């Protein structure tokens, strides 16, 4: 084909959106043929038949028994790429295992090494490519779930799609594809299966799909519950930490001032996502291995504690010095005076600012999806990935859920503010 | 009750107090007057440890405060002194987040650990005494300055102090409110409460003081009964000050 390729970067699961908005012209990145996608985009003939390879730590007892090991008690955790064919295949064929969804394939493999999950199911080319980066892992069990890697173009670009089909047929016929795949060690028997090499009809739906709300409502609601849980677990912790830091900076010994100042600046000056990555993926190398939920709560709490510390520092400064003196003159210790007289006044002063931060943290919980926590945004992404036709209503539904949760919060804080200042 | 010996304090190069020696006996009403910047308020604040000093000694009812005390020792001495010495401030410093009643029972409950019923009953009696029974459940913020200062006096009295320090208690009040507060203070003086009062209210000094001390440039310029110091001062500075205050 006389075409010059220009490569464009985008989040893998968002490539169809980039295609439909015209920012790219073809998706050619290990995308599987799926009826939902084939209805929206023009799929090419398959250029590769993938199969799924199970990977686990080679020192796991019984791992050589492959799928029998995986299906046996105790219940296993399997890491998968969110929205991937592996995720769908496992959800359908392997209900006994617990699925943990990752943003990147190497994170899933790394967590198998760490022991956070027991195994991961990956497309064969990926399992082969990354094998040398994860020597502690081994392939086990037979290959499962064959499927087609295809190129997608916009439905309107039928000519372009047909040209890609002709090119793929030519590359198959002259052995180019075979030699490429052999070079990377992923040539399998499936590459010659005539059924797989043809495209199934993408026409009709598989059956009557349940109504939109019935299909997504319960799962999105459940994920919204996780969002709420993360917020209400993390924010009180953030405030407690922040108050301690603020008190330490204002009333603590002088040597404490600059480490606390550094704490605040480092946490405010680096992105939350990076901090979550460090807690989840780097701390384990120091022997601290946290469950995803606790890592998320800790990350949010520590990140927001820096902002709360600054807010409370200002709040403490806004309480007149005479309040502390009057309390001391009545015989209170500094600690008692802080607790009973100064802090309660500081709390009233900072309520508008902390409410703001709570709503911000509430929305920042979406960042926790990078460490496998399935909250509302993540669940939306997963649903949008497997049902691309429903992207718009899904986005609206997720947005409505966020608003339905944060709005009452804002009302509540306004009421609290009025009552405390009365 | 209070013995101060050669008390000196510096702010950098500036000498605020330059060797003050002064005693207050039980039942005394010591009134401290003098031109602004003479060290009156600083002196008062040294008596209950709100200010540290550089030289000399403060003895209050058997507890001694010294310059450069070890921290733990100092904290203990401060607490011992403050449990016996109440203080009333120019700006009242009532706790705005608590009701009037809660302001008064705060220290009895959390410092003296009195039973709540007892603390409440005593607080209501004190409010009655300062003429504010009806304000027990309001917030201090809505009270007039004179009312706030009377609540502050009740708050100090609630700890049953041996002595109360008054730091310019009427300086931020208008004449009518000043009258209300001075009336309460005069009653307390008549009942035999020991008081150390920094004030510009000469009428109060004349009527209630047992001793008047004139502070000037960090020293006690002269001391004596009000009849002597206010009517026949020895020092020219005192005469000048009294002449200006009378205007």
XYZ file of C-alpha atoms in Angstrom:
669
model
C 0.000 0.000 0.000
C 1.465 3.357 -0.938
C 0.758 4.901 2.411
C 3.059 6.582 4.876
C 2.344 5.603 8.474
C 2.524 8.203 11.210
C 2.304 6.780 14.713
C 0.098 8.528 17.245
C 0.032 7.988 21.017
C -3.172 7.549 22.951
C -4.525 5.575 25.880
C -5.117 2.075 24.534
C -8.736 1.831 25.630
C -9.538 5.230 24.123
C -8.238 4.489 20.600
C -11.742 3.950 19.108
C -12.751 7.402 20.380
C -9.637 8.909 18.781
C -10.606 7.121 15.557
C -14.194 8.326 15.551
C -13.157 11.934 16.232
C -10.744 11.823 13.298
C -7.545 12.281 15.258
C -6.273 8.968 13.927
C -7.245 7.037 10.806
C -6.633 3.441 11.792
C -6.445 1.479 15.056
C -3.784 -1.192 14.731
C -2.631 -2.082 18.221
C -3.568 -5.603 19.287
C -7.274 -4.791 19.073
C -9.452 -7.877 19.072
C -12.378 -8.391 16.771
C -15.513 -7.940 18.882
C -19.098 -7.763 17.592
C -19.703 -4.567 19.620
C -16.729 -2.903 17.965
C -17.406 -4.310 14.533
C -20.815 -2.686 14.578
C -19.247 0.744 15.162
C -16.061 0.476 13.126
C -15.010 -1.254 9.929
C -12.867 -4.250 10.902
C -10.163 -5.604 8.584
C -9.368 -9.279 8.099
C -7.357 -10.661 11.014
C -3.602 -10.177 10.737
C -2.913 -12.439 13.704
C -4.766 -15.122 15.654
C -3.970 -14.657 19.308
C -4.448 -17.069 22.138
C -4.323 -16.484 25.878
C -1.429 -17.687 27.998
C -1.629 -18.196 31.742
C 1.422 -16.918 33.690
C 2.245 -17.548 37.343
C 5.266 -17.527 39.629
C 7.329 -20.604 38.861
C 7.797 -21.313 42.605
C 4.037 -21.561 43.254
C 3.223 -25.081 44.480
C 1.133 -26.977 41.939
C 1.559 -24.359 39.237
C 2.644 -26.981 36.695
C -0.911 -28.353 36.760
C -1.976 -25.246 34.870
C -5.698 -24.646 34.664
C -6.397 -27.413 37.182
C -4.238 -25.529 39.681
C -6.065 -22.312 38.940
C -9.514 -23.836 39.343
C -8.617 -25.644 42.594
C -9.206 -24.223 46.060
C -8.259 -21.806 47.467
C -9.808 -19.145 45.262
C -7.176 -17.492 43.067
C -6.753 -13.877 42.069
C -5.972 -13.243 38.409
C -4.633 -9.965 37.099
C -5.823 -8.895 33.658
C -5.648 -5.876 31.420
C -8.837 -3.904 31.916
C -11.230 -4.376 28.989
C -9.069 -7.040 27.371
C -10.126 -10.313 25.771
C -8.513 -12.120 28.683
C -10.815 -10.306 31.117
C -13.887 -11.242 29.099
C -12.786 -14.854 28.603
C -12.153 -15.342 32.320
C -15.418 -13.692 33.305
C -17.189 -16.199 31.085
C -15.175 -19.388 31.623
C -13.568 -19.067 34.996
C -16.102 -17.724 37.473
C -14.217 -19.370 40.329
C -11.368 -16.875 40.148
C -11.347 -13.252 41.292
C -10.434 -10.775 38.551
C -8.201 -7.772 39.266
C -8.134 -5.225 36.500
C -4.916 -3.359 35.573
C -4.124 -0.404 33.326
C -0.951 -1.938 31.983
C 0.174 -5.497 31.288
C 3.511 -5.095 33.104
C 1.804 -3.907 36.289
C -0.257 -7.082 36.309
C 2.872 -9.214 35.761
C 4.726 -7.286 38.473
C 1.943 -7.955 40.938
C 2.133 -11.678 40.216
C 5.821 -11.494 41.132
C 4.900 -9.571 44.319
C 2.196 -12.098 45.169
C -0.671 -9.590 45.158
C -2.347 -11.752 42.530
C -1.777 -15.460 41.880
C -1.607 -15.398 38.092
C -2.212 -13.310 35.028
C -3.767 -14.203 31.693
C -2.103 -12.451 28.761
C -2.224 -12.475 24.991
C 0.496 -14.855 23.807
C 2.640 -12.219 22.024
C 2.687 -10.175 25.214
C 3.503 -13.157 27.402
C 6.441 -13.911 25.084
C 7.653 -10.328 24.707
C 7.779 -9.532 28.410
C 8.977 -12.960 29.598
C 12.597 -11.774 29.866
C 11.556 -8.839 32.101
C 9.874 -11.181 34.569
C 12.134 -14.226 34.968
C 10.239 -15.301 38.101
C 7.159 -16.062 35.983
C 6.454 -19.147 33.894
C 3.850 -20.038 31.342
C 1.496 -22.791 32.426
C -1.645 -24.498 31.145
C -2.741 -24.805 27.525
C -3.501 -21.772 25.382
C -7.140 -20.735 25.485
C -9.588 -18.271 24.013
C -8.318 -17.765 20.470
C -9.379 -14.576 18.768
C -8.535 -12.219 15.929
C -6.313 -9.151 15.991
C -7.737 -6.796 13.371
C -7.283 -3.241 12.200
C -10.218 -0.867 12.633
C -11.027 2.100 10.411
C -14.044 4.394 10.338
C -17.102 2.819 8.656
C -17.067 5.699 6.193
C -13.558 4.752 5.021
C -14.686 1.504 3.352
C -12.120 1.871 0.530
C -9.293 2.240 3.030
C -10.566 -0.846 4.914
C -10.758 -2.878 1.724
C -7.190 -1.863 0.835
C -6.005 -3.057 4.245
C -7.812 -6.396 3.670
C -6.070 -6.845 0.294
C -2.700 -6.040 1.872
C -3.222 -8.566 4.673
C -4.226 -11.276 2.186
C -1.085 -10.543 0.179
C 1.167 -10.675 3.250
C -0.418 -13.996 4.267
C 0.021 -15.465 0.821
C 3.662 -14.482 0.343
C 4.674 -15.693 3.839
C 5.690 -12.301 5.169
C 3.387 -12.540 8.202
C 4.598 -16.067 8.949
C 8.232 -15.012 8.910
C 7.576 -11.984 11.097
C 5.660 -14.002 13.687
C 8.260 -16.774 13.617
C 10.998 -14.230 14.240
C 9.248 -13.204 17.492
C 8.359 -16.776 18.453
C 4.613 -16.373 18.323
C 3.713 -18.378 15.235
C 1.066 -20.897 16.292
C -1.049 -23.541 14.593
C -4.048 -21.299 14.992
C -2.566 -18.986 12.316
C -3.707 -21.526 9.719
C -7.203 -22.193 11.064
C -9.516 -21.263 8.168
C -12.457 -20.521 10.477
C -10.455 -18.071 12.566
C -8.846 -16.456 9.529
C -12.260 -15.428 8.179
C -14.398 -12.750 9.800
C -17.688 -13.745 11.428
C -20.748 -11.706 10.504
C -21.123 -8.743 12.789
C -24.698 -8.088 11.910
C -27.366 -8.909 14.386
C -27.126 -8.680 18.168
C -26.537 -11.938 20.008
C -29.955 -11.727 21.565
C -32.134 -9.157 23.237
C -29.828 -7.093 25.466
C -31.304 -6.057 28.810
C -32.338 -2.401 29.102
C -29.567 0.136 29.571
C -30.128 0.847 33.257
C -30.634 -2.790 34.163
C -27.402 -3.647 32.346
C -25.134 -0.998 33.897
C -27.047 0.452 36.847
C -26.194 -2.088 39.548
C -22.491 -2.302 38.681
C -22.048 1.462 38.426
C -23.906 1.902 41.716
C -21.638 -0.635 43.351
C -18.602 1.216 41.998
C -20.062 4.504 43.250
C -20.189 2.843 46.670
C -16.448 2.241 46.411
C -15.933 5.900 45.526
C -17.862 6.946 48.636
C -16.037 4.425 50.795
C -12.635 5.660 49.617
C -13.620 9.274 50.310
C -15.021 8.779 53.777
C -12.148 6.529 54.794
C -9.431 8.824 53.457
C -10.631 12.315 54.339
C -10.882 12.050 58.149
C -7.403 10.529 58.083
C -6.179 13.403 55.918
C -7.618 15.941 58.362
C -6.158 14.200 61.407
C -2.721 14.034 59.770
C -3.028 17.615 58.544
C -3.934 18.934 62.000
C -0.972 17.129 63.545
C 1.365 18.616 60.935
C -0.120 22.106 61.391
C 0.124 21.900 65.190
C 3.683 20.621 64.914
C 4.662 23.503 62.659
C 3.017 26.182 64.820
C 3.499 24.919 68.359
C 6.080 22.115 68.102
C 9.814 22.294 68.814
C 11.869 24.289 66.355
C 13.756 21.271 64.908
C 10.425 19.818 63.751
C 9.526 22.816 61.590
C 11.563 22.091 58.491
C 10.904 18.344 58.119
C 7.190 19.120 58.381
C 7.581 21.933 55.864
C 9.345 19.504 53.531
C 6.549 16.947 54.020
C 3.980 19.515 52.914
C 5.963 20.791 49.938
C 6.867 17.331 48.595
C 3.291 16.088 48.800
C 1.809 19.232 47.302
C 4.470 19.396 44.630
C 4.117 15.868 43.218
C 1.085 14.336 41.495
C -1.308 12.112 43.423
C -0.994 9.463 40.721
C 2.766 9.253 41.242
C 2.285 8.966 44.996
C -0.206 6.134 44.536
C 2.224 4.367 42.202
C 4.997 4.694 44.772
C 2.813 3.340 47.584
C 1.470 0.453 45.522
C 4.384 -0.533 43.289
C 7.530 0.795 45.002
C 6.886 0.309 48.724
C 6.650 -3.494 48.270
C 10.347 -3.512 47.400
C 10.908 -2.073 50.891
C 8.865 -4.912 52.340
C 5.624 -2.934 52.765
C 2.924 -4.628 50.734
C -0.489 -3.007 50.940
C -3.787 -4.229 49.641
C -5.046 -1.991 46.796
C -7.865 -0.483 48.866
C -5.624 0.398 51.794
C -2.947 1.730 49.471
C -5.584 3.967 47.858
C -6.887 5.229 51.207
C -3.357 5.847 52.439
C -2.345 7.614 49.229
C -5.377 9.902 49.234
C -5.042 10.597 52.967
C -1.340 11.422 52.805
C -1.717 13.545 49.677
C -4.605 15.559 51.084
C -3.013 15.840 54.541
C -0.552 18.309 53.007
C -3.374 20.578 51.860
C -5.232 20.201 55.168
C -2.030 21.049 57.052
C -1.773 24.343 55.178
C -5.444 25.139 55.688
C -5.217 24.417 59.398
C -2.007 26.409 59.729
C -3.880 29.426 58.399
C -6.858 28.581 60.623
C -4.703 28.378 63.745
C -3.055 31.666 62.845
C -6.438 33.313 62.487
C -7.356 32.555 66.124
C -6.267 35.627 68.145
C -3.267 35.085 70.446
C -5.380 36.396 73.355
C -7.440 33.183 73.241
C -4.406 31.080 74.108
C -3.363 33.591 76.805
C -6.812 33.640 78.394
C -6.845 29.836 78.475
C -3.343 29.671 79.977
C -4.264 32.333 82.549
C -7.153 30.092 83.643
C -4.634 27.369 84.444
C -4.949 25.244 81.301
C -1.907 23.459 79.928
C -0.950 24.353 76.339
C -2.299 21.009 75.146
C -5.645 21.461 76.841
C -5.874 25.069 75.639
C -5.195 23.928 72.053
C -7.732 21.144 72.244
C -10.556 22.980 73.999
C -10.106 26.603 72.945
C -7.878 27.182 69.906
C -8.583 24.149 67.681
C -12.400 24.358 67.887
C -12.182 27.950 66.689
C -9.715 27.034 63.938
C -12.066 24.257 62.768
C -14.901 26.759 62.330
C -12.655 29.061 60.359
C -11.492 26.357 57.928
C -14.811 24.601 57.254
C -15.428 26.198 53.834
C -11.909 25.320 52.695
C -12.056 21.734 53.972
C -15.425 21.139 52.326
C -13.936 22.255 49.067
C -11.109 19.789 49.574
C -13.473 16.977 50.427
C -15.287 17.430 47.124
C -11.917 17.569 45.351
C -10.768 14.368 47.066
C -14.078 12.756 46.230
C -13.379 13.319 42.536
C -9.692 12.424 42.887
C -10.686 8.923 43.989
C -10.903 8.229 40.246
C -7.092 8.296 40.116
C -7.087 5.181 42.320
C -8.026 3.091 39.275
C -4.311 3.122 38.364
C -3.690 0.811 41.314
C -6.505 -1.623 40.402
C -9.204 -0.145 42.636
C -12.489 -0.400 40.746
C -14.372 2.771 41.559
C -16.907 4.683 39.500
C -14.616 6.035 36.771
C -12.914 2.690 36.363
C -16.215 0.872 36.124
C -17.372 3.386 33.546
C -14.202 2.755 31.547
C -14.666 -0.986 31.673
C -18.288 -0.734 30.560
C -17.486 1.781 27.830
C -14.696 -0.482 26.621
C -16.865 -3.535 26.179
C -19.905 -1.616 24.884
C -18.486 1.215 22.806
C -21.940 2.065 21.425
C -23.094 3.081 24.898
C -20.217 5.479 25.640
C -22.321 8.614 25.701
C -25.174 7.426 27.953
C -22.625 5.722 30.189
C -20.656 8.932 30.594
C -23.852 10.811 31.406
C -24.875 8.156 33.937
C -21.445 8.225 35.629
C -21.530 12.020 35.729
C -25.016 12.034 37.219
C -23.862 9.596 39.901
C -20.877 11.816 40.778
C -23.081 14.874 40.957
C -25.740 13.061 42.970
C -23.075 12.288 45.562
C -21.167 15.576 45.670
C -24.091 17.956 45.580
C -25.680 16.864 48.878
C -22.196 17.170 50.332
C -21.990 20.800 49.294
C -25.450 21.474 50.722
C -24.539 19.759 53.962
C -21.392 21.816 54.337
C -23.250 25.049 53.664
C -25.660 24.141 56.457
C -22.841 23.205 58.809
C -21.143 26.500 58.065
C -24.289 28.481 58.855
C -24.838 26.614 62.097
C -21.293 27.024 63.357
C -21.213 30.723 62.572
C -24.607 31.392 64.132
C 0.728 37.003 99.016
C 2.806 38.519 96.152
C 6.439 39.469 96.547
C 8.356 40.817 93.588
C 12.079 41.415 93.950
C 14.248 43.386 91.507
C 12.245 42.284 88.465
C 13.919 43.231 85.174
C 12.943 42.522 81.576
C 14.424 43.517 78.267
C 13.076 43.419 74.708
C 16.372 43.318 72.861
C 18.141 46.549 73.747
C 15.036 48.131 75.230
C 14.686 47.796 79.011
C 10.991 47.377 79.768
C 11.339 46.718 83.509
C 14.394 47.939 85.392
C 14.278 46.377 88.819
C 10.815 46.404 90.319
C 10.377 45.506 93.984
C 6.818 45.448 95.209
C 4.602 43.486 97.615
C 0.894 42.851 97.724
C -0.654 41.490 100.917
C -3.849 39.506 101.302
C -6.857 41.816 100.999
C -4.853 44.588 99.317
C -6.142 46.380 96.260
C -2.983 47.517 94.521
C -3.592 49.978 91.706
C -0.790 50.596 89.222
C -0.892 53.848 87.300
C 1.531 55.824 85.186
C 2.196 57.062 81.674
C 1.935 54.614 78.764
C 5.042 52.563 78.048
C 6.058 52.506 81.708
C 5.920 48.694 81.907
C 2.625 48.347 83.822
C 1.052 45.632 81.678
C 4.339 43.797 81.217
C 4.776 43.720 84.974
C 1.276 42.302 85.444
C 1.888 39.621 82.825
C 5.103 38.572 84.550
C 3.117 37.814 87.698
C 1.268 34.854 86.115
C 3.948 33.775 83.691
C 2.420 35.101 80.445
C 5.731 36.977 80.047
C 9.174 35.700 80.957
C 11.628 38.059 82.647
C 15.408 38.343 82.672
C 16.309 39.106 86.287
C 14.761 39.076 89.703
C 12.135 36.921 91.351
C 8.356 36.637 91.655
C 6.907 34.809 94.651
C 3.197 34.102 94.745
C 1.723 32.327 97.740
C 4.799 30.152 98.195
C 5.551 29.478 94.489
C 8.632 31.140 93.004
C 9.104 32.158 89.372
C 12.688 32.778 88.268
C 14.314 33.741 84.970
C 15.623 30.861 82.802
C 13.832 28.049 84.614
C 14.096 24.498 83.304
C 11.051 23.858 81.087
C 9.302 21.202 83.153
C 9.902 23.114 86.362
C 8.662 26.317 84.765
C 5.492 24.681 83.461
C 4.728 23.322 86.921
C 5.377 26.700 88.559
C 3.192 28.444 85.973
C 0.352 26.060 86.605
C 0.678 26.448 90.378
C 0.615 30.244 90.054
C -2.222 30.365 87.545
C -4.420 28.110 89.670
C -4.288 30.831 92.340
C -4.176 33.958 90.160
C -7.007 35.028 87.883
C -6.641 37.534 85.076
C -8.961 39.975 83.329
C -7.786 41.416 79.998
C -8.365 44.731 78.273
C -9.844 42.904 75.246
C -11.870 40.450 77.434
C -10.727 37.391 75.416
C -13.935 35.473 76.028
C -14.124 32.196 74.100
C -16.413 33.027 71.157
C -17.361 29.416 70.386
C -18.791 28.840 73.874
C -21.877 30.309 75.533
C -21.487 32.704 78.461
C -22.158 29.894 80.927
C -19.746 27.560 79.148
C -17.060 30.253 79.248
C -17.381 30.377 83.021
C -17.484 26.624 83.711
C -14.753 25.708 81.181
C -11.826 25.950 83.616
C -13.670 24.685 86.719
C -14.647 21.559 84.747
C -11.446 20.883 82.815
C -8.755 22.357 85.069
C -10.177 22.078 88.593
C -12.239 18.967 87.693
C -15.279 20.090 89.658
C -18.554 18.151 89.339
C -20.667 19.702 86.520
C -23.667 20.472 88.744
C -21.510 22.298 91.245
C -19.686 24.247 88.516
C -22.976 25.280 86.894
C -24.556 26.380 90.161
C -21.495 28.454 91.015
C -21.374 29.970 87.518
C -25.036 31.002 87.707
C -24.430 32.576 91.116
C -21.475 34.521 89.712
C -23.540 35.704 86.732
C -26.158 36.900 89.189
C -23.468 38.786 91.052
C -22.234 40.605 87.922
C -25.832 41.260 86.895
C -25.982 39.014 83.825
C -28.190 36.081 84.874
C -30.335 36.438 81.765
C -27.336 36.059 79.423
C -26.191 32.589 80.523
C -27.006 30.925 77.222
C -26.053 33.639 74.738
C -22.798 33.793 72.832
C -20.293 36.418 74.020
C -20.223 37.949 70.544
C -23.669 39.508 70.911
C -22.934 41.142 74.307
C -21.810 44.757 74.777
C -18.195 45.394 75.823
C -19.196 46.098 79.392
C -21.208 42.889 79.574
C -18.350 40.909 78.083
C -15.940 42.286 80.657
C -18.314 41.402 83.491
C -18.515 37.841 82.124
C -14.711 37.792 82.025
C -14.623 38.806 85.691
C -17.101 36.035 86.542
C -14.945 33.601 84.548
C -11.885 34.564 86.596
C -13.809 34.350 89.884
C -15.104 30.857 89.034
C -11.650 29.416 89.743
C -11.739 30.890 93.275
C -8.438 32.703 92.827
C -6.542 34.214 95.759
C -5.838 37.271 93.645
C -7.084 38.678 90.331
C -4.927 40.704 87.967
C -6.815 43.361 85.973
C -4.982 44.569 82.865
C -6.603 47.898 81.894
C -10.094 46.361 82.242
C -12.005 49.475 81.150
C -9.682 50.945 78.520
C -11.733 49.704 75.571
C -15.114 50.646 77.072
C -17.216 53.790 76.813
C -17.962 55.732 80.054
C -21.282 54.042 80.783
C -19.885 50.540 80.365
C -16.795 51.582 82.308
C -19.109 52.486 85.196
C -20.753 49.018 85.110
C -17.425 47.240 85.258
C -15.905 49.488 87.922
C -18.991 48.998 90.085
C -18.459 45.225 89.989
C -14.757 45.666 90.750
C -15.504 48.008 93.668
C -17.900 45.440 95.131
C -15.196 42.776 94.899
C -12.677 45.090 96.572
C -15.139 45.829 99.353
C -15.602 42.080 99.892
C -11.876 41.761 100.543
C -10.697 40.164 97.257
C -6.997 40.732 96.649
C -6.554 42.638 93.379
C -3.749 44.083 91.300
C -5.233 46.592 88.869
C -3.506 48.396 86.006
C -5.855 51.222 85.106
C -6.318 54.818 84.066
C -9.564 55.084 86.052
C -8.497 57.439 88.825
C -11.939 57.414 90.432
C -11.580 53.703 91.044
C -8.085 54.217 92.464
C -9.344 56.878 94.848
C -12.312 54.864 96.009
C -11.062 51.264 96.121
C -7.248 51.172 96.256
C -5.329 50.360 99.391
C -2.029 51.067 97.626
C -1.178 53.057 94.525
C 2.063 52.444 92.627
C 3.257 54.854 89.970
C 5.265 53.182 87.185
C 7.560 55.227 84.997
C 10.168 53.983 82.538
C 10.297 50.496 84.048
C 10.629 51.637 87.677
C 8.283 52.212 90.590
C 8.431 55.974 90.890
C 6.459 56.219 94.109
C 4.074 54.127 96.179
C 1.668 54.794 98.977
C -1.959 54.996 100.021
C -4.181 56.775 97.455
C -4.688 59.742 99.749
C -0.967 60.399 99.633
C 0.034 59.464 96.064
C -3.006 60.914 94.313
C -3.560 64.004 96.471
C 0.002 64.939 97.452
C 2.429 63.278 95.036
C 6.112 63.625 95.744
C 7.342 63.319 92.166
C 6.977 65.838 89.373
C 6.228 63.077 86.829
C 3.316 61.891 88.987
C 1.940 65.409 89.284
C 2.166 65.888 85.527
C 0.515 62.514 84.876
C -2.335 63.193 87.310
C -2.922 66.608 85.800
C -3.240 65.061 82.305
C -5.484 62.229 83.547
C -7.853 64.683 85.202
C -8.601 66.373 81.899
